mmCIF file of C-alpha atoms and ligand atoms in Angstrom:
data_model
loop_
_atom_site.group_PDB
_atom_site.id
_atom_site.type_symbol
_atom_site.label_atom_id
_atom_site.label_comp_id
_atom_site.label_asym_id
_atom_site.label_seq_id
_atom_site.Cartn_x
_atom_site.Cartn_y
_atom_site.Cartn_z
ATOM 1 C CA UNK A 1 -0.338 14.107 -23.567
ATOM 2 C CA UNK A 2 1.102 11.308 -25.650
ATOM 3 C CA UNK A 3 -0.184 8.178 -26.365
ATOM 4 C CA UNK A 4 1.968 6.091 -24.343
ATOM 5 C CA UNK A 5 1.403 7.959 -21.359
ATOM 6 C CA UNK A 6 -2.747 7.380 -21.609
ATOM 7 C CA UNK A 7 -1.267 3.807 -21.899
ATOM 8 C CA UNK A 8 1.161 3.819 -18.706
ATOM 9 C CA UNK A 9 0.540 7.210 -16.486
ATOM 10 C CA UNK A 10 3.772 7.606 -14.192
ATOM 11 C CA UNK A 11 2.041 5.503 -11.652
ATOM 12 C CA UNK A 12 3.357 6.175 -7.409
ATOM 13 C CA UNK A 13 2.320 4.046 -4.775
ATOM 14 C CA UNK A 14 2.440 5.324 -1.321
ATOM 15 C CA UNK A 15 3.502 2.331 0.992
ATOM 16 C CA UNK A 16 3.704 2.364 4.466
ATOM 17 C CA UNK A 17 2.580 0.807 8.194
ATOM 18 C CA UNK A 18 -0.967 0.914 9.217
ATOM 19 C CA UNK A 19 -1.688 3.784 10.694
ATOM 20 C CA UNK A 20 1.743 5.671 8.721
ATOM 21 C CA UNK A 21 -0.866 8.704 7.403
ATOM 22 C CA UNK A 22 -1.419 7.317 3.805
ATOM 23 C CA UNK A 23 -4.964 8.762 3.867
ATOM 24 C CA UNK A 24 -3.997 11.897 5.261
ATOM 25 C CA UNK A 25 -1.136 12.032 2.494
ATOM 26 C CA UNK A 26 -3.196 11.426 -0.452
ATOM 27 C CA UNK A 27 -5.690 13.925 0.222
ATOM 28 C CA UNK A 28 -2.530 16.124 0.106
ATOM 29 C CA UNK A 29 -2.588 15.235 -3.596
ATOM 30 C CA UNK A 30 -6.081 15.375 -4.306
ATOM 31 C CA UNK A 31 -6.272 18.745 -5.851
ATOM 32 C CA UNK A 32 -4.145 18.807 -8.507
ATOM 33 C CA UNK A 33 -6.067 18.224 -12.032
ATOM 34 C CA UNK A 34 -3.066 15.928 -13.106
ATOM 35 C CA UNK A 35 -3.068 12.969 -10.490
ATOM 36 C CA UNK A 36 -5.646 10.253 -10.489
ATOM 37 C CA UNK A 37 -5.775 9.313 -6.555
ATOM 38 C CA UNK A 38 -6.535 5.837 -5.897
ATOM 39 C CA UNK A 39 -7.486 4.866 -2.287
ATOM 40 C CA UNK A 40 -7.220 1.643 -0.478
ATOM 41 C CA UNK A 41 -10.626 -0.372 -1.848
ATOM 42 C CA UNK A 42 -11.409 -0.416 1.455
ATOM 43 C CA UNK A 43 -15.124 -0.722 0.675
ATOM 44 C CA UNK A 44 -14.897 -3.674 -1.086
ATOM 45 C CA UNK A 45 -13.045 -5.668 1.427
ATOM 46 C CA UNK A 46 -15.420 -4.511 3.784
ATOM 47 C CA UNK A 47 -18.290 -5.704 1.667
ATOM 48 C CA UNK A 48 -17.747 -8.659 -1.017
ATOM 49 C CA UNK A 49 -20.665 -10.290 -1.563
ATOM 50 C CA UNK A 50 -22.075 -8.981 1.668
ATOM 51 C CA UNK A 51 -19.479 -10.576 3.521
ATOM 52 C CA UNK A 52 -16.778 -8.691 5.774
ATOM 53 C CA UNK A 53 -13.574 -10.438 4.478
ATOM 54 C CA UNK A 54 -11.509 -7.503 6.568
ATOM 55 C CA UNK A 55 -13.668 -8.297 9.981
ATOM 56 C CA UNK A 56 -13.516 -11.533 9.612
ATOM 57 C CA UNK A 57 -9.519 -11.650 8.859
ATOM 58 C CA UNK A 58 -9.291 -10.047 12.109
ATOM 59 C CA UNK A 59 -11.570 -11.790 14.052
ATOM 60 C CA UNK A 60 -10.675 -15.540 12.842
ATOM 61 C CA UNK A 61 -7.021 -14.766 10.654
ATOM 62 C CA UNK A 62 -6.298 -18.175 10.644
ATOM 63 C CA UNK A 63 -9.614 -18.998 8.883
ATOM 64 C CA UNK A 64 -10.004 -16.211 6.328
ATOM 65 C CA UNK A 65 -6.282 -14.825 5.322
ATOM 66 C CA UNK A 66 -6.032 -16.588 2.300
ATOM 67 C CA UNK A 67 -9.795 -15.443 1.412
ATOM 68 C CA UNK A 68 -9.182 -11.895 2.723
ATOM 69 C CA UNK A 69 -5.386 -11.572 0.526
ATOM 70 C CA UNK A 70 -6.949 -13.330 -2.101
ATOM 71 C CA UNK A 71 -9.530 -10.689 -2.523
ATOM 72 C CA UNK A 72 -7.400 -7.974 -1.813
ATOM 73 C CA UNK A 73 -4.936 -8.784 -4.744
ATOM 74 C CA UNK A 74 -7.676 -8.841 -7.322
ATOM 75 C CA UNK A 75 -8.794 -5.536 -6.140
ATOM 76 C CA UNK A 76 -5.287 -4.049 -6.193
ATOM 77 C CA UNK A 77 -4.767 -5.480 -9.629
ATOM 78 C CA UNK A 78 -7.933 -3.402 -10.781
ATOM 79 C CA UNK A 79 -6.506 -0.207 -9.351
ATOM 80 C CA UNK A 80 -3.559 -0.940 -11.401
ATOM 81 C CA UNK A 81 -5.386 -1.649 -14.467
ATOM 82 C CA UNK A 82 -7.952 1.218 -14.139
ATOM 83 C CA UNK A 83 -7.319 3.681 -17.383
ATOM 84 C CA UNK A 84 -7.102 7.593 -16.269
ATOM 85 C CA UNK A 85 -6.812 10.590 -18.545
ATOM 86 C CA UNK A 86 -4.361 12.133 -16.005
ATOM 87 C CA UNK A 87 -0.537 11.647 -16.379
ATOM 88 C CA UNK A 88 -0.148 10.528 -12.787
ATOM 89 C CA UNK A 89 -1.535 7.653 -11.264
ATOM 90 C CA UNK A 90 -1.582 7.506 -7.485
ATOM 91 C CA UNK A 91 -2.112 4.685 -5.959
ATOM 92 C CA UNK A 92 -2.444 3.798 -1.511
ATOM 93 C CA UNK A 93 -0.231 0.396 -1.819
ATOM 94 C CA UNK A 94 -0.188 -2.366 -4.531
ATOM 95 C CA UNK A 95 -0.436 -5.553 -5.497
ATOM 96 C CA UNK A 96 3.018 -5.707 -4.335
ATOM 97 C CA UNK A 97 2.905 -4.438 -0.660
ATOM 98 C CA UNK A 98 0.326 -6.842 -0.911
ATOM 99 C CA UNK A 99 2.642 -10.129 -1.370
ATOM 100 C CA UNK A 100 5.625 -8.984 0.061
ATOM 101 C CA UNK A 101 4.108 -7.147 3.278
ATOM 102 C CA UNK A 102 0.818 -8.653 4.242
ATOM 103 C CA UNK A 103 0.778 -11.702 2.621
ATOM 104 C CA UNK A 104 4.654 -12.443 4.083
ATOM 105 C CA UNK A 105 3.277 -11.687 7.052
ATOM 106 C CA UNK A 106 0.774 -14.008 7.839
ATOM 107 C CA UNK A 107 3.013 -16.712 6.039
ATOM 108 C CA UNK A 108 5.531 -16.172 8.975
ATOM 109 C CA UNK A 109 2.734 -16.297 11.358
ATOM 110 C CA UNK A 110 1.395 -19.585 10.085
ATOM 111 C CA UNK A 111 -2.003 -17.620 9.488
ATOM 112 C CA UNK A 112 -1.443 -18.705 5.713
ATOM 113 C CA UNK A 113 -0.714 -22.462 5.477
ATOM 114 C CA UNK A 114 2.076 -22.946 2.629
ATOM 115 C CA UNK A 115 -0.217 -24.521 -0.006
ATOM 116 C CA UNK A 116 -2.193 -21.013 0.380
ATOM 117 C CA UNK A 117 0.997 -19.166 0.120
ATOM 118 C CA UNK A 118 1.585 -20.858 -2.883
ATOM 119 C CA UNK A 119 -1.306 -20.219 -4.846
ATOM 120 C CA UNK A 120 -1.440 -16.492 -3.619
ATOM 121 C CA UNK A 121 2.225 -16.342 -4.892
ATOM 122 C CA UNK A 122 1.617 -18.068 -8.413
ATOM 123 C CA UNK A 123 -1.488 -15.410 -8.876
ATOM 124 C CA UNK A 124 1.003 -12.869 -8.019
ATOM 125 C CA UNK A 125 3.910 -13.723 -10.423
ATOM 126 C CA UNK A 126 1.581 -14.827 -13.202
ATOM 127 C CA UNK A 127 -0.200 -11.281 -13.169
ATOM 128 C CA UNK A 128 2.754 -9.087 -11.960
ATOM 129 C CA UNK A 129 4.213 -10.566 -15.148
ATOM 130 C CA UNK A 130 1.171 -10.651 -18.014
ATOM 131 C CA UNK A 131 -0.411 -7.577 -16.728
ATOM 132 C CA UNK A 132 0.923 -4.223 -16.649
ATOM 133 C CA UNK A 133 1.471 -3.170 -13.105
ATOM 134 C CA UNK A 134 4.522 -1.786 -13.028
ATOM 135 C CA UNK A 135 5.002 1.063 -10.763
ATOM 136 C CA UNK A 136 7.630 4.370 -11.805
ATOM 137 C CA UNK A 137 8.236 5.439 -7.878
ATOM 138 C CA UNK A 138 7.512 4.403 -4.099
ATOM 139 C CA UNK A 139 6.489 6.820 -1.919
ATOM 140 C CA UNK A 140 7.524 5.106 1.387
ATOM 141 C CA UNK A 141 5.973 6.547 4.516
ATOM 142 C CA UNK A 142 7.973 5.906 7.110
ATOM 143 C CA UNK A 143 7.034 5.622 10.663
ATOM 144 C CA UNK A 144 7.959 4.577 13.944
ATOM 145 C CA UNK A 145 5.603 1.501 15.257
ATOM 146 C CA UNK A 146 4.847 3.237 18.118
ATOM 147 C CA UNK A 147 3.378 6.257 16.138
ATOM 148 C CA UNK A 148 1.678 4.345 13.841
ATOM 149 C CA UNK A 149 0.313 2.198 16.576
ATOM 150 C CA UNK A 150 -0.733 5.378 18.714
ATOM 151 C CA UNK A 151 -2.678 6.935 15.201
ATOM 152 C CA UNK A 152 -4.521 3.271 14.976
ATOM 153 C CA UNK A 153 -6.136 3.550 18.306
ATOM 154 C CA UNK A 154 -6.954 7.340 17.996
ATOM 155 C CA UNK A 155 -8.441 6.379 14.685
ATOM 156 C CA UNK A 156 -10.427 3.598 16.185
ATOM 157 C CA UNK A 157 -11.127 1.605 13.138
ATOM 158 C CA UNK A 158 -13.241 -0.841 14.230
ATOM 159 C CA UNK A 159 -11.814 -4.241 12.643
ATOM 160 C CA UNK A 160 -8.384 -3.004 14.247
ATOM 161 C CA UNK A 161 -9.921 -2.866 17.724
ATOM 162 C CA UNK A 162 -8.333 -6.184 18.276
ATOM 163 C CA UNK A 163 -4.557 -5.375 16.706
ATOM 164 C CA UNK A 164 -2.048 -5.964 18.617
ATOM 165 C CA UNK A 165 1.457 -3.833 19.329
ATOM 166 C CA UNK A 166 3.614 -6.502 17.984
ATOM 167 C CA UNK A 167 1.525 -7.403 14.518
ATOM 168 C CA UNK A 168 2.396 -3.126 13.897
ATOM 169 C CA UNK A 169 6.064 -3.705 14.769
ATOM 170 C CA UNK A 170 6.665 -6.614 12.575
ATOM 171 C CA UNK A 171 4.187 -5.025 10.229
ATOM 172 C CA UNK A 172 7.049 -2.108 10.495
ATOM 173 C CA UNK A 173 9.901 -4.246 10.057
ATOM 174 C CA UNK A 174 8.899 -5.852 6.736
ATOM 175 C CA UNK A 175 8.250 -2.511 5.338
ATOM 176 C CA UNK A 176 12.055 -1.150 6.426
ATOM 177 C CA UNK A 177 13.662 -5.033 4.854
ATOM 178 C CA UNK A 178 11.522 -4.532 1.331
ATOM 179 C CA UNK A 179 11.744 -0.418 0.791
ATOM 180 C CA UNK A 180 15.003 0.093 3.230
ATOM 181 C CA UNK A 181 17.336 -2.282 3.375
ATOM 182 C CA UNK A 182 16.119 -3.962 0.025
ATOM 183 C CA UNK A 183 16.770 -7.070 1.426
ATOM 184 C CA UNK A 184 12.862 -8.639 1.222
ATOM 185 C CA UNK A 185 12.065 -9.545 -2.065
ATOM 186 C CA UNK A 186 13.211 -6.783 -5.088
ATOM 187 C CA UNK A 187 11.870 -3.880 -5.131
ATOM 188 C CA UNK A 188 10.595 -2.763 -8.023
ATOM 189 C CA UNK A 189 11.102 1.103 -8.457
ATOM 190 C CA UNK A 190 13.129 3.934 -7.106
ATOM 191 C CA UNK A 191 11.811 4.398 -3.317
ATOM 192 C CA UNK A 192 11.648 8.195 -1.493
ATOM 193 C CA UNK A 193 11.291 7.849 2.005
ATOM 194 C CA UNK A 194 9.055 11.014 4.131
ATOM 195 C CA UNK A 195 9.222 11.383 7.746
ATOM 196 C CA UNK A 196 6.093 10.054 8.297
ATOM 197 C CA UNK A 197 6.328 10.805 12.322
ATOM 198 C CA UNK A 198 5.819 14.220 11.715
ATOM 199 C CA UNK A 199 2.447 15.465 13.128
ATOM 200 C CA UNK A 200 -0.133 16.514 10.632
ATOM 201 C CA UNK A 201 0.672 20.118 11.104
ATOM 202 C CA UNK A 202 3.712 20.432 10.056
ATOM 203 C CA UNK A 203 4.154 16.978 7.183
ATOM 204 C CA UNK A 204 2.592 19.449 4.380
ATOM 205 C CA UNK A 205 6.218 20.641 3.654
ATOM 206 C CA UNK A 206 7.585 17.443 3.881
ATOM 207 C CA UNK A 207 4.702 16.647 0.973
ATOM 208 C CA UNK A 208 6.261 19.565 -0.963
ATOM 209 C CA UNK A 209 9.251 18.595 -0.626
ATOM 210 C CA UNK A 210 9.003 15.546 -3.105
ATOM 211 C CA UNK A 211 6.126 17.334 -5.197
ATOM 212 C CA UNK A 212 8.161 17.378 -8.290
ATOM 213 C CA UNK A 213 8.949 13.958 -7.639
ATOM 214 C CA UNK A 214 5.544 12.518 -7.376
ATOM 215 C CA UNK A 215 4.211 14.920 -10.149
ATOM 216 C CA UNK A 216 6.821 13.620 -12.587
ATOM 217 C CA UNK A 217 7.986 17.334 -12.810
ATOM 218 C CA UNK A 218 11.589 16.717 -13.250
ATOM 219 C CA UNK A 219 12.630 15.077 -16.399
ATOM 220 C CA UNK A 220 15.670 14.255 -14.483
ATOM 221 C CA UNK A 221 16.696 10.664 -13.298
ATOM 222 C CA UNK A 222 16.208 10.755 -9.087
ATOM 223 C CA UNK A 223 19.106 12.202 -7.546
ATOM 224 C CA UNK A 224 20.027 9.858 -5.182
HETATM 225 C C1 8LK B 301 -2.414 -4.364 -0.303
HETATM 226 C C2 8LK B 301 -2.920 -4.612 1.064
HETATM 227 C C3 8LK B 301 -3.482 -3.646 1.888
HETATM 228 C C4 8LK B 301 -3.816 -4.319 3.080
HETATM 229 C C5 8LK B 301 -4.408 -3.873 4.251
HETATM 230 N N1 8LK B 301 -4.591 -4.790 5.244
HETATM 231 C C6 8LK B 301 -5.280 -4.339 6.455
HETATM 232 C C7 8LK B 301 -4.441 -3.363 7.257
HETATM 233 C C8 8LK B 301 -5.473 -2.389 7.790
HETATM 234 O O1 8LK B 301 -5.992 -2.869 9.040
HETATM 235 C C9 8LK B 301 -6.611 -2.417 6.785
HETATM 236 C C10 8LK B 301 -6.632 -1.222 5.849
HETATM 237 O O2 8LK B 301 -5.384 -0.987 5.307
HETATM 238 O O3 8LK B 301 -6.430 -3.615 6.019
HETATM 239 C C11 8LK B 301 -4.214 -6.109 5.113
HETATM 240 O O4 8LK B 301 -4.392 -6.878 6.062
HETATM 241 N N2 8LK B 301 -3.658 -6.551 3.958
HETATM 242 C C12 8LK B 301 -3.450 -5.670 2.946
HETATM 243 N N3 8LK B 301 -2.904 -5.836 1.719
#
């Protein structure tokens, strides 16, 4: 492989509601040689310091947003600046479904006072723009609330036990004004959108579908 592509791998993020099947999709990609799979860090919110920044989000969101989306963009920024010796970076989110989903979110709510906001946003724009984070395509998986909502409580996470319908629908709404309708924020890279409602059965060919896509296999701009 060239240099420039140990430099910037053709880096996807798949974006999409909680509970829209992002796990599910990028074990779909696990086995090929070329793509380095990045999960959610997950882990690390769940243990920083010994503390349970995503519990205690839930439990007290007021209290620990800012703490919780603080944390959470310097772990995303580490995904993006982890070196692979694969051509394809895959990535579950970013540091910019970070700002422009979660983060917008509990601005709107008034679970992030303004002053927070702020200083989450400055992080954002002063790494966004002296680190390289750039992403080549958005893999948007797109659900219905009410599916993602139903795959929550089957899944039974336990710091979601207390999520409500509503924070999933508004959740879904921000997703379809950044990666649909364009209208939240820019987006920053050609979007594909999968029919994330489909049951897990049957979304393998709607993986295959956009293989050469997320692979890079196709030299070719994105048909539209
Ligand atoms: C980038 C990013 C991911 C992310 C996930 N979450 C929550 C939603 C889910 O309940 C859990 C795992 O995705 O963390 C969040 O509040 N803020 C986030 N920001």
């Amino acid at each position: 492989s060239s240099k420039s592509e140990l430099c910037h791998p053709f880096t996807v993020a798949v974006e999409g509601n909680v509970g829209s099947g992002k796990t599910t999709f990028l074990n779909h990609f696990n086995k090929y040689e070329n793509v380095a799979v990045f999960a959610e860090p997950i882990e690390l919110w769940r243990d920083c310091d010994g503390y349970n920044l995503l519990d205690l989000m839930y439990k007290d969101p007021k209290k620990y947003s800012f703490t919780f989306q603080s944390y959470v963009q310097l772990t995303m920024l580490r995904q993006h600046q982890k070196k692979i010796q694969q051509p394809v970076k895959l990535m579950e989110r970013s540091i910019y479904s970070a700002r422009y989903c979660f983060v917008e979110k509990m601005s709107r709510d008034g679970l992030m006072a303004p002053p927070a906001v702020a200083v989450i946003d400055q992080w954002f724009q002063y790494v966004t723009k002296s680190q390289d984070t750039n992403l080549d395509l958005i893999v948007y998986l797109r659900t219905s609330p009410e599916v993602a909502y139903e795959r929550i409580l089957k899944r039974n996470r336990s710091e979601e036990r207390t999520v409500p319908f509503e924070y999933i629908k508004a959740l879904h709404e921000i997703h379809e004004d950044w990666l649909m309708k364009k209208t939240l924020h820019k987006c920053n890279a050609p979007v594909i959108v999968l029919n994330a409602n489909l049951d897990k059965s049957v979304i393998e060919e709607e993986y295959q579908k956009y293989e050469p896509h997320i692979l890079n296999l196709n030299k070719s701009p994105l048909r539209a």
